[in-house]
């Protein structure tokens, strides 16, 4: 696919169809993403791919925990969005407002899609060692971006979501991640359910005006 097309298609999918993703394709995507750069070639990342029964069991137990009101406890320190810097905090507030405006009384679609791990047929859980500098989080982000762009190039849709790592103990249990690794992020892959309301293409989160993020000094 043309690079521009791949890049322009990088929008998230909050409901996948039941169609499975070929296991070899999942391995190919991660293998290609290994070429991503990292500080001193440290390659701190590991990719744990969950599909089939393991993923279904994980989804089921996560949903039970959410419904029981168990507080999310991500491995990455969480911080209330209002406590972030003013700039991202305002951007998140804008996103929240535009979601409410667009979906009105159907905001539960978002909650439901997160709660069910987007009905994804495959989820890649990304880890770095617990003993890591901030640089490794940066490297993991690059690796994640590579995975997503390569997946799109291969005809898949993507869903990066921290909600899938809200209960890292469960992820560890079902996906067999050692205790000395942080469950940093998760990317769901699959085929977009084009009829799903939550995937309405008219809901298209905007980006801030370019001038707000770009400064050229001569
Ligand atoms: C690190 C990260 C975590 C995210 N976590 C969630 C999540 O838990 N639930 C969710 O519905 N979307 C999540 N998203 C998706 C963002 O909300 C989405 O990328 C943003 O609203 C812009 O939408 P777009 O990518 O379709 O343009 C996450 C994205 C990233 C990069």
XYZ file of N, CA and C and ligand atoms in Angstrom:
685
model
N 0.848 -1.185 0.000
C 0.000 0.000 0.000
C 0.891 1.245 0.000
N 0.381 2.289 -0.599
C 1.095 3.555 -0.604
C 1.235 4.064 0.841
N 2.420 4.578 1.203
C 2.648 4.982 2.597
C 1.605 5.980 3.091
N 1.315 6.953 2.244
C 0.334 7.990 2.614
C -1.027 7.358 2.953
N -1.418 6.346 2.163
C -2.706 5.673 2.419
C -2.674 4.959 3.765
N -1.554 4.269 4.014
C -1.422 3.544 5.287
C -1.541 4.542 6.436
N -0.782 5.614 6.349
C -0.744 6.594 7.434
C -2.121 7.227 7.656
N -2.796 7.547 6.546
C -4.115 8.170 6.674
C -5.157 7.228 7.249
N -4.903 5.935 7.111
C -5.880 4.964 7.648
C -5.653 4.671 9.116
N -4.661 5.311 9.708
C -4.373 4.987 11.105
C -5.371 5.664 12.041
N -6.580 5.155 12.034
C -7.637 5.623 12.930
C -8.120 4.392 13.677
N -8.547 4.570 14.919
C -8.827 3.376 15.709
C -10.179 2.750 15.387
N -10.281 1.454 15.697
C -11.480 0.653 15.448
C -11.976 0.128 16.781
N -13.220 0.458 17.148
C -13.678 0.030 18.483
C -14.599 -1.180 18.450
N -14.803 -1.734 17.257
C -15.489 -3.042 17.205
C -15.004 -3.810 15.982
N -14.503 -5.010 16.250
C -14.024 -5.892 15.175
C -15.079 -6.949 14.861
N -14.987 -7.511 13.660
C -15.859 -8.639 13.314
C -15.267 -9.898 13.971
N -15.970 -11.008 13.820
C -15.478 -12.263 14.426
C -14.395 -12.934 13.582
N -14.092 -12.349 12.421
C -13.102 -12.992 11.536
C -11.731 -13.084 12.211
N -11.152 -14.286 12.164
C -9.853 -14.493 12.821
C -8.723 -13.876 11.990
N -7.609 -13.598 12.661
C -6.423 -13.117 11.942
C -5.448 -14.284 11.854
N -4.933 -14.493 10.674
C -3.979 -15.577 10.437
C -2.771 -15.459 11.381
N -2.438 -16.577 12.033
C -1.346 -16.537 13.027
C -0.002 -16.173 12.398
N 0.219 -16.668 11.185
C 1.499 -16.360 10.513
C 1.585 -14.871 10.222
N 0.442 -14.281 9.885
C 0.423 -12.841 9.601
C 0.778 -12.051 10.872
N 0.258 -12.497 12.002
C 0.565 -11.808 13.269
C 2.071 -11.861 13.541
N 2.657 -13.034 13.299
C 4.102 -13.180 13.531
C 4.890 -12.307 12.551
N 4.433 -12.264 11.307
C 5.126 -11.453 10.291
C 5.135 -9.975 10.685
N 3.986 -9.506 11.182
C 3.873 -8.091 11.566
C 4.889 -7.760 12.661
N 4.950 -8.623 13.676
C 5.854 -8.347 14.798
C 7.314 -8.471 14.342
N 7.576 -9.454 13.477
C 8.959 -9.631 12.993
C 9.420 -8.385 12.246
N 8.545 -7.852 11.399
C 8.913 -6.642 10.644
C 9.108 -5.460 11.588
N 8.254 -5.367 12.599
C 8.334 -4.232 13.536
C 9.621 -4.259 14.350
N 10.248 -5.428 14.426
C 11.528 -5.537 15.160
C 12.610 -4.635 14.586
N 12.428 -4.195 13.349
C 13.435 -3.314 12.741
C 13.360 -1.889 13.282
N 12.416 -1.621 14.173
C 12.274 -0.266 14.739
C 13.552 0.140 15.461
N 13.838 1.428 15.466
C 15.030 1.886 16.200
C 14.778 1.885 17.709
N 15.851 1.788 18.491
C 15.730 1.915 19.949
C 17.064 2.407 20.494
N 17.006 2.970 21.683
C 18.217 3.551 22.274
C 19.315 2.494 22.393
N 20.460 2.768 21.795
C 21.602 1.848 21.792
C 21.219 0.433 21.344
N 20.196 0.355 20.496
C 19.675 -0.938 20.004
C 19.268 -1.859 21.156
N 18.757 -1.235 22.230
C 18.413 -2.020 23.430
C 17.204 -2.929 23.203
N 16.328 -2.589 22.242
C 15.157 -3.416 21.907
C 14.482 -3.961 23.172
N 14.025 -3.054 24.048
C 13.509 -3.513 25.348
C 12.173 -4.252 25.261
N 11.527 -4.167 24.112
C 10.159 -4.685 23.951
C 10.068 -6.208 23.856
N 8.881 -6.700 24.254
C 8.494 -8.083 23.948
C 7.025 -8.041 23.549
N 6.641 -8.925 22.640
C 5.259 -8.940 22.153
C 4.624 -10.288 22.477
N 3.554 -10.262 23.248
C 2.827 -11.484 23.615
C 1.481 -11.443 22.903
N 1.293 -12.371 21.988
C 0.077 -12.331 21.172
C -0.965 -13.293 21.730
N -2.134 -12.757 22.022
C -3.217 -13.595 22.562
C -4.315 -13.757 21.521
N -4.714 -15.006 21.313
C -5.820 -15.294 20.396
C -6.641 -16.441 21.018
N -7.661 -16.848 20.301
C -8.418 -18.052 20.662
C -8.897 -18.107 22.101
N -8.799 -19.318 22.682
C -9.383 -19.538 24.016
C -8.731 -18.704 25.109
N -7.387 -18.525 25.024
C -6.719 -17.730 26.073
C -7.288 -16.320 26.084
N -7.431 -15.743 24.889
C -7.938 -14.374 24.815
C -9.388 -14.320 25.310
N -10.178 -15.303 24.925
C -11.580 -15.294 25.358
C -11.673 -15.385 26.881
N -10.821 -16.225 27.485
C -10.848 -16.351 28.953
C -10.414 -15.047 29.607
N -9.399 -14.426 29.033
C -8.929 -13.142 29.581
C -10.037 -12.089 29.487
N -10.702 -12.036 28.328
C -11.792 -11.065 28.147
C -12.870 -11.283 29.208
N -13.197 -12.558 29.402
C -14.286 -12.888 30.332
C -13.934 -12.457 31.759
N -12.728 -12.793 32.191
C -12.380 -12.463 33.576
C -12.191 -10.955 33.761
N -11.678 -10.278 32.737
C -11.525 -8.815 32.835
C -12.902 -8.163 32.982
N -13.846 -8.637 32.187
C -15.200 -8.070 32.229
C -15.807 -8.273 33.619
N -15.576 -9.452 34.176
C -16.096 -9.734 35.518
C -15.512 -8.754 36.526
N -14.207 -8.482 36.401
C -13.558 -7.550 37.342
C -14.119 -6.133 37.188
N -14.307 -5.724 35.932
C -14.843 -4.369 35.691
C -16.226 -4.258 36.324
N -17.055 -5.290 36.055
C -18.429 -5.235 36.558
C -18.491 -5.341 38.078
N -17.458 -5.949 38.660
C -17.418 -6.046 40.126
C -16.857 -4.761 40.736
N -16.478 -3.821 39.874
C -15.981 -2.525 40.352
C -14.532 -2.552 40.819
N -13.755 -3.564 40.389
C -12.338 -3.624 40.784
C -11.601 -2.465 40.112
N -10.866 -1.705 40.909
C -10.176 -0.514 40.396
C -9.065 -0.922 39.425
N -8.988 -0.277 38.251
C -7.873 -0.574 37.340
C -6.540 -0.286 38.023
N -5.554 -1.106 37.754
C -4.243 -0.873 38.390
C -3.123 -1.195 37.397
N -3.029 -0.349 36.358
C -2.012 -0.542 35.313
C -0.607 -0.605 35.903
N 0.285 -1.289 35.199
C 1.691 -1.325 35.619
C 2.346 0.048 35.469
N 1.978 0.776 34.411
C 2.497 2.140 34.261
C 1.732 3.012 35.256
N 2.453 3.818 36.027
C 1.799 4.658 37.033
C 0.695 5.472 36.380
N -0.501 5.413 36.936
C -1.582 6.183 36.322
C -1.670 7.549 37.013
N -2.203 8.501 36.274
C -2.261 9.878 36.767
C -3.585 10.445 36.285
N -4.356 10.976 37.174
C -5.659 11.551 36.818
C -5.482 12.565 35.679
N -6.312 12.473 34.635
C -6.076 13.314 33.456
C -6.051 14.810 33.793
N -6.774 15.199 34.845
C -6.779 16.629 35.208
C -5.437 17.087 35.761
N -4.630 16.137 36.199
C -3.321 16.487 36.760
C -2.220 16.548 35.701
N -2.557 16.200 34.457
C -1.553 16.273 33.384
C -1.288 17.745 33.083
N -0.280 18.010 32.263
C -0.007 19.379 31.823
C -1.253 19.973 31.181
N -1.356 21.301 31.198
C -2.562 21.973 30.695
C -2.872 21.603 29.243
N -1.825 21.534 28.402
C -2.053 21.323 26.967
C -2.728 19.968 26.677
N -2.123 18.810 27.086
C -2.822 17.544 26.835
C -4.127 17.427 27.607
N -4.174 18.039 28.780
C -5.387 17.966 29.587
C -6.556 18.626 28.841
N -6.283 19.790 28.251
C -7.324 20.478 27.468
C -7.718 19.648 26.249
N -6.719 19.042 25.597
C -7.017 18.233 24.403
C -7.914 17.048 24.751
N -7.654 16.427 25.901
C -8.487 15.294 26.315
C -9.913 15.750 26.616
N -10.007 16.956 27.225
C -11.340 17.485 27.534
C -12.102 17.747 26.232
N -11.390 18.257 25.222
C -12.028 18.520 23.923
C -12.520 17.211 23.318
N -11.685 16.151 23.431
C -12.091 14.865 22.867
C -13.340 14.341 23.566
N -13.339 14.461 24.889
C -14.491 13.995 25.665
C -15.757 14.731 25.232
N -15.618 16.052 25.042
C -16.786 16.858 24.666
C -17.281 16.484 23.278
N -16.334 16.229 22.346
C -16.762 15.912 20.976
C -17.412 14.521 20.923
N -16.940 13.605 21.776
C -17.573 12.276 21.851
C -19.010 12.417 22.348
N -19.158 13.228 23.397
C -20.498 13.406 23.980
C -21.417 14.063 22.963
N -20.890 15.049 22.231
C -21.702 15.760 21.252
C -22.150 14.818 20.136
N -21.202 13.994 19.649
C -21.507 13.115 18.521
C -22.410 11.939 18.925
N -22.054 11.292 20.037
C -22.785 10.067 20.398
C -23.948 10.316 21.370
N -24.040 11.523 21.885
C -25.128 11.928 22.795
C -25.435 10.878 23.852
N -26.620 10.237 23.739
C -26.992 9.288 24.793
C -26.473 7.869 24.528
N -25.486 7.772 23.619
C -24.979 6.432 23.305
C -23.514 6.269 23.717
N -23.113 7.040 24.706
C -21.713 6.951 25.152
C -21.381 5.570 25.720
N -22.434 4.843 26.101
C -22.203 3.486 26.626
C -21.559 2.573 25.571
N -21.646 2.972 24.305
C -21.000 2.181 23.239
C -19.495 2.101 23.486
N -18.927 3.209 23.968
C -17.481 3.243 24.246
C -17.148 2.341 25.428
N -17.968 2.475 26.469
C -17.727 1.657 27.667
C -17.818 0.188 27.296
N -18.862 -0.133 26.528
C -19.079 -1.537 26.168
C -17.924 -2.069 25.318
N -17.483 -1.270 24.354
C -16.428 -1.763 23.464
C -15.125 -1.982 24.237
N -14.843 -1.079 25.183
C -13.632 -1.252 25.997
C -13.765 -2.484 26.886
N -14.965 -2.645 27.445
C -15.193 -3.748 28.384
C -15.064 -5.116 27.719
N -15.334 -5.159 26.432
C -15.296 -6.450 25.720
C -14.020 -6.578 24.873
N -13.037 -5.735 25.141
C -11.802 -5.715 24.358
C -12.102 -5.642 22.865
N -13.115 -4.847 22.560
C -13.416 -4.473 21.175
C -13.777 -5.680 20.298
N -14.135 -6.790 20.960
C -14.448 -8.034 20.236
C -13.270 -8.464 19.343
N -12.069 -8.091 19.769
C -10.882 -8.360 18.931
C -10.558 -9.850 18.871
N -10.188 -10.340 17.680
C -9.782 -11.747 17.556
C -8.321 -11.968 17.949
N -7.557 -10.861 18.051
C -6.145 -10.989 18.430
C -5.716 -9.712 19.150
N -4.943 -9.889 20.217
C -4.417 -8.729 20.947
C -2.929 -8.949 21.190
N -2.146 -7.921 20.864
C -0.701 -8.003 21.142
C -0.426 -7.199 22.407
N 0.046 -7.886 23.443
C 0.415 -7.216 24.688
C 1.899 -6.890 24.621
N 2.217 -5.634 24.909
C 3.602 -5.175 24.782
C 4.207 -4.933 26.154
N 5.393 -5.482 26.362
C 6.038 -5.303 27.667
C 7.449 -4.731 27.518
N 7.907 -4.164 28.630
C 9.336 -3.836 28.782
C 9.720 -4.329 30.182
N 11.019 -4.514 30.438
C 11.387 -4.949 31.786
C 10.926 -3.930 32.830
N 10.594 -4.403 34.022
C 10.211 -3.468 35.090
C 11.352 -2.499 35.369
N 12.569 -3.029 35.228
C 13.743 -2.170 35.457
C 14.067 -1.461 34.139
N 13.389 -0.361 33.868
C 13.589 0.339 32.594
C 13.658 1.837 32.799
N 14.476 2.534 31.981
C 14.439 3.997 32.006
C 13.260 4.474 31.155
N 12.927 5.760 31.245
C 11.835 6.315 30.426
C 12.106 6.089 28.939
N 13.377 6.001 28.570
C 13.722 5.788 27.156
C 13.085 4.510 26.610
N 12.959 3.511 27.461
C 12.383 2.248 26.980
C 10.884 2.382 26.698
N 10.230 3.279 27.445
C 8.815 3.533 27.156
C 8.715 4.204 25.789
N 9.644 5.105 25.549
C 9.711 5.786 24.252
C 9.932 4.750 23.137
N 10.895 3.854 23.361
C 11.182 2.798 22.368
C 9.955 1.910 22.142
N 9.249 1.601 23.226
C 8.063 0.745 23.102
C 6.993 1.430 22.247
N 6.900 2.762 22.407
C 5.945 3.522 21.599
C 6.281 3.446 20.112
N 7.572 3.519 19.810
C 7.993 3.422 18.404
C 7.646 2.032 17.867
N 7.957 1.020 18.685
C 7.670 -0.369 18.290
C 6.160 -0.546 18.040
N 5.360 0.029 18.933
C 3.904 -0.076 18.801
C 3.428 0.594 17.509
N 3.986 1.753 17.225
C 3.599 2.462 15.997
C 3.975 1.622 14.764
N 5.153 0.995 14.805
C 5.544 0.147 13.675
C 4.540 -0.987 13.489
N 4.180 -1.625 14.608
C 3.214 -2.740 14.524
C 1.922 -2.260 13.864
N 1.454 -1.089 14.293
C 0.166 -0.617 13.778
C 0.236 -0.271 12.294
N 1.304 0.395 11.884
C 1.394 0.770 10.466
C 1.567 -0.469 9.584
N 2.367 -1.427 10.054
C 2.569 -2.650 9.262
C 1.244 -3.430 9.179
N 0.523 -3.474 10.301
C -0.759 -4.197 10.315
C -1.736 -3.573 9.312
N -1.780 -2.246 9.288
C -2.689 -1.562 8.351
C -2.270 -1.883 6.918
N -0.977 -1.875 6.690
C -0.470 -2.192 5.350
C -0.891 -3.607 4.937
N -1.066 -4.473 5.934
C -1.461 -5.864 5.652
C -2.987 -6.026 5.620
N -3.709 -4.915 5.620
C -5.165 -4.975 5.479
C -5.932 -5.120 6.782
N -5.244 -4.956 7.925
C -5.935 -5.091 9.213
C -6.342 -3.728 9.764
N -7.227 -3.756 10.750
C -7.552 -2.546 11.494
C -6.940 -2.672 12.881
N -6.762 -1.517 13.525
C -5.999 -1.502 14.789
C -6.777 -0.832 15.935
N -6.448 -1.247 17.147
C -7.015 -0.590 18.325
C -6.011 -0.609 19.468
N -5.253 0.490 19.618
C -4.364 0.560 20.778
C -5.210 0.995 21.979
N -5.126 0.296 23.096
C -5.940 0.706 24.248
C -5.307 0.338 25.577
N -5.166 1.370 26.425
C -4.625 1.090 27.759
C -5.655 0.339 28.598
N -6.940 0.445 28.196
C -7.969 -0.259 28.987
C -7.726 -1.771 28.999
N -7.033 -2.281 27.975
C -6.783 -3.731 27.925
C -5.663 -4.168 28.870
N -4.960 -3.179 29.438
C -3.912 -3.552 30.409
C -4.242 -3.009 31.811
N -5.538 -2.773 32.034
C -5.976 -2.250 33.330
C -5.779 -3.249 34.453
N -5.797 -4.541 34.107
C -5.643 -5.604 35.104
C -4.451 -6.475 34.699
N -3.227 -5.965 34.879
C -2.040 -6.672 34.393
C -1.871 -8.073 34.986
N -2.387 -8.255 36.211
C -2.308 -9.583 36.830
C -3.044 -10.615 35.978
N -4.186 -10.214 35.427
C -4.954 -11.139 34.580
C -4.225 -11.392 33.261
N -3.669 -10.322 32.699
C -2.937 -10.477 31.432
C -1.781 -11.456 31.661
N -1.070 -11.246 32.770
C 0.061 -12.147 33.101
C -0.393 -13.592 33.173
N -1.545 -13.780 33.820
C -2.043 -15.143 34.043
C -2.383 -15.840 32.717
N -3.098 -15.149 31.842
C -3.569 -15.815 30.616
C -2.561 -15.788 29.476
N -1.641 -14.793 29.505
C -0.737 -14.662 28.363
C 0.693 -15.062 28.755
N 0.832 -15.460 30.012
C 2.117 -15.984 30.524
C 3.258 -14.977 30.388
N 3.073 -13.848 31.060
C 4.108 -12.806 31.066
C 4.842 -12.877 32.415
N 6.176 -12.933 32.387
C 6.914 -13.027 33.657
C 6.720 -11.790 34.537
N 6.921 -11.990 35.830
C 6.697 -10.922 36.811
C 7.651 -9.749 36.690
N 8.817 -9.985 36.061
C 9.772 -8.874 35.991
C 9.557 -8.004 34.744
N 8.432 -8.225 34.063
C 8.118 -7.364 32.911
C 6.870 -6.538 33.196
N 6.886 -5.281 32.709
C 5.720 -4.414 32.849
C 4.814 -4.617 31.653
N 3.545 -4.798 31.905
C 2.582 -4.899 30.806
C 2.226 -3.460 30.416
N 2.922 -2.968 29.394
C 2.824 -1.542 29.077
C 1.600 -1.156 28.282
N 1.386 -1.830 27.185
C 0.288 -1.445 26.293
C -0.253 -2.668 25.574
N -1.395 -2.488 24.921
C -1.967 -3.581 24.134
C -2.532 -3.010 22.840
N -2.353 -3.777 21.777
C -2.901 -3.371 20.479
C -3.779 -4.506 19.971
N -5.054 -4.208 19.782
C -5.959 -5.211 19.208
C -5.878 -5.108 17.695
N -5.918 -6.269 17.048
C -5.879 -6.305 15.574
C -7.023 -7.175 15.061
N -7.525 -6.808 13.916
C -8.597 -7.599 13.327
C -9.198 -6.875 12.140
N -10.460 -7.253 11.853
C -11.157 -6.665 10.708
C -12.309 -5.804 11.232
N -12.386 -4.593 10.732
C -13.371 -3.626 11.244
C -14.811 -4.059 10.970
N -15.643 -3.946 11.996
C -17.076 -4.152 11.814
C -17.642 -2.825 11.305
N -17.832 -2.751 10.002
C -18.218 -1.470 9.393
C -19.643 -1.058 9.735
N -20.454 -2.021 10.167
C -21.836 -1.681 10.514
C -21.985 -1.229 11.961
N -20.941 -1.338 12.756
C -21.067 -1.009 14.183
C -21.142 0.497 14.395
N -22.134 0.914 15.199
C -22.331 2.353 15.456
C -21.081 3.016 16.033
N -20.377 2.275 16.895
C -19.205 2.870 17.550
C -18.075 3.162 16.549
N -18.154 2.521 15.383
C -17.147 2.766 14.332
C -17.620 3.787 13.298
N -18.637 4.534 13.605
C -19.186 5.497 12.638
C -18.056 6.374 12.067
N -17.804 6.301 10.745
C -16.691 7.066 10.179
C -16.879 8.578 10.268
N -18.116 9.002 10.565
C -18.342 10.459 10.678
C -17.755 10.994 11.998
N -17.560 10.079 12.954
C -16.879 10.491 14.191
C -15.386 10.411 13.920
N -14.779 11.562 13.758
C -13.400 11.631 13.273
C -12.642 12.625 14.144
N -12.057 12.149 15.248
C -11.406 13.106 16.164
C -10.357 13.959 15.458
N -10.526 15.239 15.612
C -9.630 16.199 14.974
C -8.311 16.297 15.724
N -7.335 16.939 15.126
C -6.089 17.229 15.828
C -6.029 18.735 16.080
N -5.203 19.146 17.035
C -5.114 20.583 17.356
C -4.524 21.327 16.152
N -4.792 22.631 16.038
C -4.211 23.381 14.923
C -2.689 23.221 14.917
N -2.154 23.013 13.742
C -0.721 22.781 13.540
C 0.144 23.820 14.267
N -0.295 25.087 14.191
C 0.491 26.190 14.776
C 0.701 25.990 16.281
N -0.191 25.228 16.885
C -0.071 25.036 18.339
C 1.050 24.065 18.705
N 1.463 23.249 17.753
C 2.481 22.253 18.107
C 3.793 22.432 17.338
N 3.808 23.359 16.381
C 4.982 23.498 15.516
C 5.624 24.869 15.701
N 6.881 24.873 16.041
C 7.591 26.157 16.148
C 8.892 26.034 15.377
N 9.109 26.922 14.446
C 10.352 26.914 13.673
C 11.193 28.112 14.095
N 12.412 27.859 14.478
C 13.304 28.953 14.878
C 14.481 28.988 13.921
N 14.784 30.180 13.424
C 15.946 30.292 12.511
C 17.072 31.047 13.194
C -1.542 4.896 24.289
C -2.989 4.893 23.824
C -3.967 4.418 24.680
C -5.310 4.413 24.272
N -6.251 3.876 25.111
C -7.542 3.792 24.703
C -8.506 3.128 25.515
O -8.208 2.580 26.573
N -9.786 3.083 25.056
C -10.176 3.645 23.873
O -11.352 3.549 23.526
N -9.268 4.270 23.071
C -7.968 4.337 23.453
N -7.015 4.917 22.625
C -7.425 5.473 21.328
C -7.478 7.005 21.349
O -8.577 7.427 22.115
C -7.569 7.506 19.895
O -6.362 7.208 19.240
C -7.804 9.009 19.833
O -9.047 9.322 20.394
C -7.764 9.545 18.411
O -8.622 8.794 17.595
P -8.089 8.251 16.189
O -6.847 7.472 16.495
O -9.191 7.392 15.641
O -7.824 9.438 15.355
C -5.677 4.915 22.997
C -4.657 5.369 22.127
C -3.336 5.335 22.521
C -2.271 5.784 21.546
